[in-house]
PDB file of C-alpha atoms in Angstrom:
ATOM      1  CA  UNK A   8     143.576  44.079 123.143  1.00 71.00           C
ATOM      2  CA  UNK A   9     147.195  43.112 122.819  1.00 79.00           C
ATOM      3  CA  UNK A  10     146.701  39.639 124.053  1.00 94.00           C
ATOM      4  CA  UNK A  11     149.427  37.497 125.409  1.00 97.00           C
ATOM      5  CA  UNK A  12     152.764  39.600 124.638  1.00 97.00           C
ATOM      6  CA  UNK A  13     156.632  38.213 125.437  1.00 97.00           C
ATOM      7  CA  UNK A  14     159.803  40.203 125.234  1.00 97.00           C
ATOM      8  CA  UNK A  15     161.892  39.675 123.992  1.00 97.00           C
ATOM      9  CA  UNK A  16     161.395  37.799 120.185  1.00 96.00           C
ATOM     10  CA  UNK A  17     164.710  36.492 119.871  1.00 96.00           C
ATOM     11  CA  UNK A  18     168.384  36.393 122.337  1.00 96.00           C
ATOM     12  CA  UNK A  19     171.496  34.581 122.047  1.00 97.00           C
ATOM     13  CA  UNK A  20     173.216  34.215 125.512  1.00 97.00           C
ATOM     14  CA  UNK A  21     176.558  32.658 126.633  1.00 97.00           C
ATOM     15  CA  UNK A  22     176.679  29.598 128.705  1.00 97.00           C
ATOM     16  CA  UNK A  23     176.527  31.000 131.849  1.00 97.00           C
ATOM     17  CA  UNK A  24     175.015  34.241 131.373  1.00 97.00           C
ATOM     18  CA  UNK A  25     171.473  35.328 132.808  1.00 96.00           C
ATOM     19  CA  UNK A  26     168.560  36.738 131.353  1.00 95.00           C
ATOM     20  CA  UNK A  27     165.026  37.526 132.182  1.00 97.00           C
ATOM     21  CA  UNK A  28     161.875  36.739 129.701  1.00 97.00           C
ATOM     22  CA  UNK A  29     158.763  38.824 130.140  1.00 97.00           C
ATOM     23  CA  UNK A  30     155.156  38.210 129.411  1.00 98.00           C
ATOM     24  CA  UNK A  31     152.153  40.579 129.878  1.00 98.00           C
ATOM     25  CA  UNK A  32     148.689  40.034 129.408  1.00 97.00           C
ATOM     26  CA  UNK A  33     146.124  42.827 128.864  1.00 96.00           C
ATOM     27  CA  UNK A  34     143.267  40.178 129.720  1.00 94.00           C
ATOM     28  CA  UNK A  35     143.088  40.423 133.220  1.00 95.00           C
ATOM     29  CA  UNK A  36     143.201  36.628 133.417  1.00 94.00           C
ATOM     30  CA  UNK A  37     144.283  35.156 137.196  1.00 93.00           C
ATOM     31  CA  UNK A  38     146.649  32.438 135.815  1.00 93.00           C
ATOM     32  CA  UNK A  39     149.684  32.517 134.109  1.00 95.00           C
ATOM     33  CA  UNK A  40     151.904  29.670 132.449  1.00 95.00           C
ATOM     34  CA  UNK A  41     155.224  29.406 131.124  1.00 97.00           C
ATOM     35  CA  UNK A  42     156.415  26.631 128.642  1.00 97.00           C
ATOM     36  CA  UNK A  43     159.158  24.971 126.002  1.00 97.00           C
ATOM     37  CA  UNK A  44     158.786  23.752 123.323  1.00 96.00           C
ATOM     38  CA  UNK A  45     161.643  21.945 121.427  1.00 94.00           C
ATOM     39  CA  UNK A  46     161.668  19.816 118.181  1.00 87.00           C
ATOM     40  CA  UNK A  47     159.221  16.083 118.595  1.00 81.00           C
ATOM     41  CA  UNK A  48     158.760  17.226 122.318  1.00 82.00           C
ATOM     42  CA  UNK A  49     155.556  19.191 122.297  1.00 86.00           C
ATOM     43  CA  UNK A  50     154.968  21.881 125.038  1.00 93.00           C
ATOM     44  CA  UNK A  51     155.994  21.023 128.101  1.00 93.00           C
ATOM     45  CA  UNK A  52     155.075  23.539 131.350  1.00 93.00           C
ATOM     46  CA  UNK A  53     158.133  25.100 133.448  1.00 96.00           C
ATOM     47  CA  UNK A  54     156.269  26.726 135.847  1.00 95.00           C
ATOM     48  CA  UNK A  55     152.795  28.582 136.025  1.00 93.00           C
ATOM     49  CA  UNK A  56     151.160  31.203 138.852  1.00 94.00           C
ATOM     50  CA  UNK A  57     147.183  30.748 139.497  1.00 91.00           C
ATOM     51  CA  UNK A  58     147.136  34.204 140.831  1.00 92.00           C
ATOM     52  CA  UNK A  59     149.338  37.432 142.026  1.00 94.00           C
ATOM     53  CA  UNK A  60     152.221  36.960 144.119  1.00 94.00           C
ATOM     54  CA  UNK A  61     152.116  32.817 143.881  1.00 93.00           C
ATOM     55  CA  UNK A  62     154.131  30.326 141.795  1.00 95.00           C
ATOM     56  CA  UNK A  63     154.104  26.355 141.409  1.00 92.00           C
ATOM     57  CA  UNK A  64     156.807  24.212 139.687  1.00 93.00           C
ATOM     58  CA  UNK A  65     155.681  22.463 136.285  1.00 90.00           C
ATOM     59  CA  UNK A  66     157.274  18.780 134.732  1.00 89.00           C
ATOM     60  CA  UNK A  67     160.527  20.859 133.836  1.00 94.00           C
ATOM     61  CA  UNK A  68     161.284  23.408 136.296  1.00 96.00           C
ATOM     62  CA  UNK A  69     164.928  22.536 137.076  1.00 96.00           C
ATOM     63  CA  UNK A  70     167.186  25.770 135.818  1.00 96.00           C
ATOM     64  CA  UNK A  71     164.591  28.396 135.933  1.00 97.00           C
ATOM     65  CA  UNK A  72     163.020  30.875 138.560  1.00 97.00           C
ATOM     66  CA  UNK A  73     159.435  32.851 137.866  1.00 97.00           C
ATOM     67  CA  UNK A  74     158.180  35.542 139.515  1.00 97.00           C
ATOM     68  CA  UNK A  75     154.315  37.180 139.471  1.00 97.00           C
ATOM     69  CA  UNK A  76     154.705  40.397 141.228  1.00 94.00           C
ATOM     70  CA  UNK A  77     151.471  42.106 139.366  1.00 95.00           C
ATOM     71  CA  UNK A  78     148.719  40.571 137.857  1.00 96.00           C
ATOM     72  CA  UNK A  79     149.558  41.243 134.283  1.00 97.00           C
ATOM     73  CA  UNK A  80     153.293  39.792 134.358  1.00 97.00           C
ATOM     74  CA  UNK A  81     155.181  36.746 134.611  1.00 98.00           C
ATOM     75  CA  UNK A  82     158.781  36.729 134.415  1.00 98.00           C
ATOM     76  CA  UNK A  83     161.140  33.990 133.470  1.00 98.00           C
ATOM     77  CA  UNK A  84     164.436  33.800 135.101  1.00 97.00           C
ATOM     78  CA  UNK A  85     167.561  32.007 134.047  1.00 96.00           C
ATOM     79  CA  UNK A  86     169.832  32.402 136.544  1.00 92.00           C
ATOM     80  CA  UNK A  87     172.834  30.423 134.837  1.00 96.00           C
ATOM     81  CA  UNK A  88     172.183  29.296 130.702  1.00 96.00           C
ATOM     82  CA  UNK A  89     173.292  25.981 130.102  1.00 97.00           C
ATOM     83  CA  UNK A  90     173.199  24.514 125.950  1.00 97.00           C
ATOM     84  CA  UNK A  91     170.215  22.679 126.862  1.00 96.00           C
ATOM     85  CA  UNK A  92     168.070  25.711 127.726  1.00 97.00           C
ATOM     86  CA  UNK A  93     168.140  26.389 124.156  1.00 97.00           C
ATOM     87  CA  UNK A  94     164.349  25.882 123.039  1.00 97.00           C
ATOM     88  CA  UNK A  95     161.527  27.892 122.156  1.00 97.00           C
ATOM     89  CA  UNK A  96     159.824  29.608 125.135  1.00 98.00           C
ATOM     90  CA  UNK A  97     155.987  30.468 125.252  1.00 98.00           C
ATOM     91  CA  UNK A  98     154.118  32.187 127.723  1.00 97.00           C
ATOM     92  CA  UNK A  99     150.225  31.459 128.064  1.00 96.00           C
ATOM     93  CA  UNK A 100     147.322  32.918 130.338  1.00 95.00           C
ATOM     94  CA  UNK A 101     143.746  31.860 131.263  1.00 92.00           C
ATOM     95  CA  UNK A 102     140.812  33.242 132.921  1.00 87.00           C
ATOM     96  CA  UNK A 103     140.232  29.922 134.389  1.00 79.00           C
ATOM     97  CA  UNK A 104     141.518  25.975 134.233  1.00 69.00           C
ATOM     98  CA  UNK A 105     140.107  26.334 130.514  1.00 76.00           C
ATOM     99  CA  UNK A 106     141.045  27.922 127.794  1.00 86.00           C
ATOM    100  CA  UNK A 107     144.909  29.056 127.270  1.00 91.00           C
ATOM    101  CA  UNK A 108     145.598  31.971 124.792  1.00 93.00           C
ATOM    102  CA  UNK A 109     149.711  31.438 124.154  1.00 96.00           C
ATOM    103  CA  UNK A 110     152.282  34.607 123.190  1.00 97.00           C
ATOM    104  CA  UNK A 111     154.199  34.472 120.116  1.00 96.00           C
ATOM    105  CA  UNK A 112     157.098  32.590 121.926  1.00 97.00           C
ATOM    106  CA  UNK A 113     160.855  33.820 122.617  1.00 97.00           C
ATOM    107  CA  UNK A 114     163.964  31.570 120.510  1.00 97.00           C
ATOM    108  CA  UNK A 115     166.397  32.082 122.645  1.00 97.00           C
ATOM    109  CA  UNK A 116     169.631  30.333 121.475  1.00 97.00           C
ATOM    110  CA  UNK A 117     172.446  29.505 124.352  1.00 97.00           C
ATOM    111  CA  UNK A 118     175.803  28.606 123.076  1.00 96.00           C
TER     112      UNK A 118
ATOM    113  CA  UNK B  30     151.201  12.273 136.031  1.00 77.00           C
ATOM    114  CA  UNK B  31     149.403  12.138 132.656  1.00 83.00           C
ATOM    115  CA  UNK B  32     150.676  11.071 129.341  1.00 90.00           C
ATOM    116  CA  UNK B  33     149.562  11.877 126.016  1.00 95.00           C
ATOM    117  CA  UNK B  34     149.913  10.003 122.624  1.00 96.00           C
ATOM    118  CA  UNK B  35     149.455  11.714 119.768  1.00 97.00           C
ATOM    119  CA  UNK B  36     149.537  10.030 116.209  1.00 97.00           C
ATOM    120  CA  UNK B  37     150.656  10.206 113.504  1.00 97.00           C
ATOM    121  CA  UNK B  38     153.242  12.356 113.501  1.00 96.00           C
ATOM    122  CA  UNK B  39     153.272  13.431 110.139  1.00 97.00           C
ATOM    123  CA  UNK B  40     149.943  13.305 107.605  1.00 98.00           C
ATOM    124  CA  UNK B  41     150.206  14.593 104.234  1.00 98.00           C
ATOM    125  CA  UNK B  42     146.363  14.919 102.607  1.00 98.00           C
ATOM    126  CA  UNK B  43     144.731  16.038  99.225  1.00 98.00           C
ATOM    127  CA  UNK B  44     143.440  19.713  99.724  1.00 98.00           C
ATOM    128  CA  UNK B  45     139.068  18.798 100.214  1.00 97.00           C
ATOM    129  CA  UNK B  46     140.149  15.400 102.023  1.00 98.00           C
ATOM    130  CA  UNK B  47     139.579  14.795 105.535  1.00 98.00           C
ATOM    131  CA  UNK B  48     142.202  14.868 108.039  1.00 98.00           C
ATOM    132  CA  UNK B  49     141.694  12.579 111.106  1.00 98.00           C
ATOM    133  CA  UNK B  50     144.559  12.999 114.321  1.00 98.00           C
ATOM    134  CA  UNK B  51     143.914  11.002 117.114  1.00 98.00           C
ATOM    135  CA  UNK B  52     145.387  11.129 121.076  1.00 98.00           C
ATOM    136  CA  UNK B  53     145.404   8.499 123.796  1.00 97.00           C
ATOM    137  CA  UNK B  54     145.467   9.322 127.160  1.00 95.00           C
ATOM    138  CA  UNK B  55     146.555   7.893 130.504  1.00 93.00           C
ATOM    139  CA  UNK B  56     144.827   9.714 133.352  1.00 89.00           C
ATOM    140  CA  UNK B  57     140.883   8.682 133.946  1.00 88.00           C
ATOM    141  CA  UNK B  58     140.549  11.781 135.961  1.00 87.00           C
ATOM    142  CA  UNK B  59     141.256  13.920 132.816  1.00 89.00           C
ATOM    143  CA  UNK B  60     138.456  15.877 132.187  1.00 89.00           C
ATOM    144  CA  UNK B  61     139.499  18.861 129.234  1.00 90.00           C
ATOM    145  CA  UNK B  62     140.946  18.204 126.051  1.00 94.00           C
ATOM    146  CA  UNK B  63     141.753  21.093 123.884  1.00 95.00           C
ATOM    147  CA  UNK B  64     142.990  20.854 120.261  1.00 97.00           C
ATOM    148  CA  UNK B  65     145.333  23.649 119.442  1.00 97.00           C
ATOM    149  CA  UNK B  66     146.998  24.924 115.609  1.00 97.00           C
ATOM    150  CA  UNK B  67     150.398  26.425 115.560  1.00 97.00           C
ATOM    151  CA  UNK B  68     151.987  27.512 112.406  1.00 96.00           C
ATOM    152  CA  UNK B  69     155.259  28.457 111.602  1.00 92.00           C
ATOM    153  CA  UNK B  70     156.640  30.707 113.637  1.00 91.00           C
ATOM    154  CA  UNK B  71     153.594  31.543 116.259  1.00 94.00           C
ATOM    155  CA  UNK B  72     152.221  30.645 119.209  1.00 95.00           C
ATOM    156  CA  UNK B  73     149.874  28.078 119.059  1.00 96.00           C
ATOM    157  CA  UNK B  74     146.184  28.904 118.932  1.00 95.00           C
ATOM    158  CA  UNK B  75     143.074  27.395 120.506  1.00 94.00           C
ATOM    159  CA  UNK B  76     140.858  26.058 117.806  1.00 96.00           C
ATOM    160  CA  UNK B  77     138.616  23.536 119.892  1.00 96.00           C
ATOM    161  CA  UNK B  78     138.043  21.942 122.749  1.00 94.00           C
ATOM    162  CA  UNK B  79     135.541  19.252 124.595  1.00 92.00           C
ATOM    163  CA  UNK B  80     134.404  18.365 128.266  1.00 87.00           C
ATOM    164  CA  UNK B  81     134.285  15.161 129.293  1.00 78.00           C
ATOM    165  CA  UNK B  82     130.635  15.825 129.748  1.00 76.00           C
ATOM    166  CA  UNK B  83     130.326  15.480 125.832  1.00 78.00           C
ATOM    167  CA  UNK B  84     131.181  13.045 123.268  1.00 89.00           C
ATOM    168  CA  UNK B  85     131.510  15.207 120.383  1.00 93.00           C
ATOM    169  CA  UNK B  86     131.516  19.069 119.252  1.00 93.00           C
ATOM    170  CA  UNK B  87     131.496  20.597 115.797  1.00 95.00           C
ATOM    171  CA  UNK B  88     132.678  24.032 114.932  1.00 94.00           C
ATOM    172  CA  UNK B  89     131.794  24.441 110.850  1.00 96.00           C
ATOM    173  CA  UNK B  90     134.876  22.067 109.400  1.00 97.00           C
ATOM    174  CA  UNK B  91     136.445  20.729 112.422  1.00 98.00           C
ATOM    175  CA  UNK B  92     134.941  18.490 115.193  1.00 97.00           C
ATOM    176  CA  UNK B  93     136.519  16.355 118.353  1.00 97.00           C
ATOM    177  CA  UNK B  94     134.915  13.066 119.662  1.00 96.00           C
ATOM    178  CA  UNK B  95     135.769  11.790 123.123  1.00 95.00           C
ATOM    179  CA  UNK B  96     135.190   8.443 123.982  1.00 94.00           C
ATOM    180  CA  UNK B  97     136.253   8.371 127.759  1.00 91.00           C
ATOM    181  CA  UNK B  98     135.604   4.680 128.235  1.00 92.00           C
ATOM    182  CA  UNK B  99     138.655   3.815 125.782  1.00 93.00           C
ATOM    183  CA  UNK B 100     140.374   7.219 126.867  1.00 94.00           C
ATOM    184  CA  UNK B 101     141.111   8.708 123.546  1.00 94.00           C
ATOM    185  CA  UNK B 102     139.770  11.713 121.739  1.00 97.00           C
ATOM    186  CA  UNK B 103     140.211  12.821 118.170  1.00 97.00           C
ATOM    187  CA  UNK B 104     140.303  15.786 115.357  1.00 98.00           C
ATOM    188  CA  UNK B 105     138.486  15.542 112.127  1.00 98.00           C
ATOM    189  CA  UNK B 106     138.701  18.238 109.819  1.00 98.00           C
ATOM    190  CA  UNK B 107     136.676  18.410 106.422  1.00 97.00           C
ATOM    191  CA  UNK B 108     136.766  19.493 103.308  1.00 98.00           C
ATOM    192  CA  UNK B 109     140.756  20.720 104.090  1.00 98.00           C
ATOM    193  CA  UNK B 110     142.209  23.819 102.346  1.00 97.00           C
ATOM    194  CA  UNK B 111     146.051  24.760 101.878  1.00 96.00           C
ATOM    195  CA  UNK B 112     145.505  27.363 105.340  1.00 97.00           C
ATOM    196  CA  UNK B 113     144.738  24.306 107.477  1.00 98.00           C
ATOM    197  CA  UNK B 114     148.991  23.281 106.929  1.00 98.00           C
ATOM    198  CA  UNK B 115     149.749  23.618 110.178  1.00 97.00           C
ATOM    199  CA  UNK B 116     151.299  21.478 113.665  1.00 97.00           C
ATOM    200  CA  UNK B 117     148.622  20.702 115.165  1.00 98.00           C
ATOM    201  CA  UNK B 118     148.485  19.640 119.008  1.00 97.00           C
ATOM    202  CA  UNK B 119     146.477  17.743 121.224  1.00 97.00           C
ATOM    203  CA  UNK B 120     146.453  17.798 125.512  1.00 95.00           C
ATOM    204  CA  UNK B 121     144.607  16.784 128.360  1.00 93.00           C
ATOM    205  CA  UNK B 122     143.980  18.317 131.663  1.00 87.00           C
ATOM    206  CA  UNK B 123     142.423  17.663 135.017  1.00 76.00           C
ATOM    207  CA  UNK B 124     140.478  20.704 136.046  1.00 66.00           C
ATOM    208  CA  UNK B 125     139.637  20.159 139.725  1.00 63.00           C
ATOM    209  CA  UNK B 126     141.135  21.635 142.684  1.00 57.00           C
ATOM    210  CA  UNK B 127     144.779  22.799 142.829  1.00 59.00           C
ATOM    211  CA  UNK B 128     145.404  21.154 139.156  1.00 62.00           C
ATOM    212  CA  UNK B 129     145.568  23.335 136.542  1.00 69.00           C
ATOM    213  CA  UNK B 130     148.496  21.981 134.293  1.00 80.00           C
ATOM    214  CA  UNK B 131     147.605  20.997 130.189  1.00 88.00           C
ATOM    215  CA  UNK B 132     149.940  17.904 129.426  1.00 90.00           C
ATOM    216  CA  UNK B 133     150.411  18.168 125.210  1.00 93.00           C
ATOM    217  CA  UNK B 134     151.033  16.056 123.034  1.00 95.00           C
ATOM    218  CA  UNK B 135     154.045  15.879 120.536  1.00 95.00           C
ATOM    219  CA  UNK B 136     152.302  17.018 117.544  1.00 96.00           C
ATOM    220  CA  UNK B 137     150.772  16.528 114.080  1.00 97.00           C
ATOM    221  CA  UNK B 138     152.784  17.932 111.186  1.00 97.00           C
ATOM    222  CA  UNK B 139     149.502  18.543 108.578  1.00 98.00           C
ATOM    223  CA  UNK B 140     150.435  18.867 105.122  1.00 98.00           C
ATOM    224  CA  UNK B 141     147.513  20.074 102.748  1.00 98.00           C
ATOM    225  CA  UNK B 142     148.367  19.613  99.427  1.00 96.00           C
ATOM    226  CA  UNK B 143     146.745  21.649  96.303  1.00 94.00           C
TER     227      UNK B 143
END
């Protein structure tokens, strides 16, 4: 098993410019979590989905837009960069309210 | 909403010392805390977690304690080695109905030195 995968690894984007982020997971868990993570702030959740087809705003949602079409995938939309989207991005699923296995993040870099 | 406190910061130890990092917590209804390990340039990684139903769990080096009463719970690891450098994050979570969001802490930066 693959895990928790996110594409892509790295991106630079313009301020202004949109992008998506993917993540898949290949452990046919029901929920599905996206976070940042930026230096002496920890993780904190953007948004998560506790099943296909729903989504539910986190502490920093403001800026972003997710979508859970299958099962598997969670996207992560910026519709408009701004500098201070710049951060560390890591997707995260779980079978349950339990355990969370995390990707292997996305930099992305807007400037 | 919850808040977690996570100290220190930094800790710098002899490789075979014990490392202790400890985490406060606000919300009495928390009920999972999970300790996680991220090194450079990963994800971070799962390496133990407790119920509130517990006070303390041991997995061969490392162990958490809970002590719900004073609402703070805490990682010891033993006997540390130069792999256990790492960031190393605490969080809390509710895990009743319609909650399912982990609120972290900012992180431990553990230095093992040989």
């Amino acid at each position: 098993n693959a895990g928790v995968t996110q594409t892509p690894k790295f991106r630079v984007l313009k301020t202004g410019q949109s992008m998506t982020l993917l993540c898949a997971q290949d452990m046919n868990h029901e929920y599905m979590y996206w976070y940042r993570q930026d230096p002496g702030m920890g993780l904190r959740l953007i948004h998560y989905s506790v099943g296909e087809g729903t989504t539910a705003k986190g502490e920093v949602p403001d800026g972003y837009n997710v979508s859970r079409l299958k099962k598997q995938n969670f996207l992560l939309g910026l519709e408009s960069a701004a500098p201070s989207q710049t951060s560390v991005y890591f997707c995260a699923s779980s079978s349950g309210v339990w355990e969370q296995y995390f990707g292997p993040g996305t930099r992305l870099t807007v400037t | 909403g919850e808040n977690v406190e996570q100290h220190p910061s930094t800790l710098s130890v002899q490789e075979g010392d014990s490392a202790v990092i400890k985490c406060t917590y606000s919300d009495s209804a928390s009920n999972y805390f999970p300790w996680y390990k991220q090194e450079l340039g990963k994800g971070p990684q799962l390496i133990i977690d407790i119920r509130s139903n517990v006070g303390e769990k041991k997995d061969q080096r490392i162990a958490v304690t809970l002590n719900k009463t004073a609402k703070h719970f805490s990682l010891h690891i033993t006997e540390t080695q130069p792999e256990d450098s790492a960031v190393y994050f605490c969080a809390a979570s509710f895990s009743g109905a319609g909650s399912y969001q982990l609120t972290f802490g900012k992180g431990t930066k553990l230095s093992v030195i040989p």
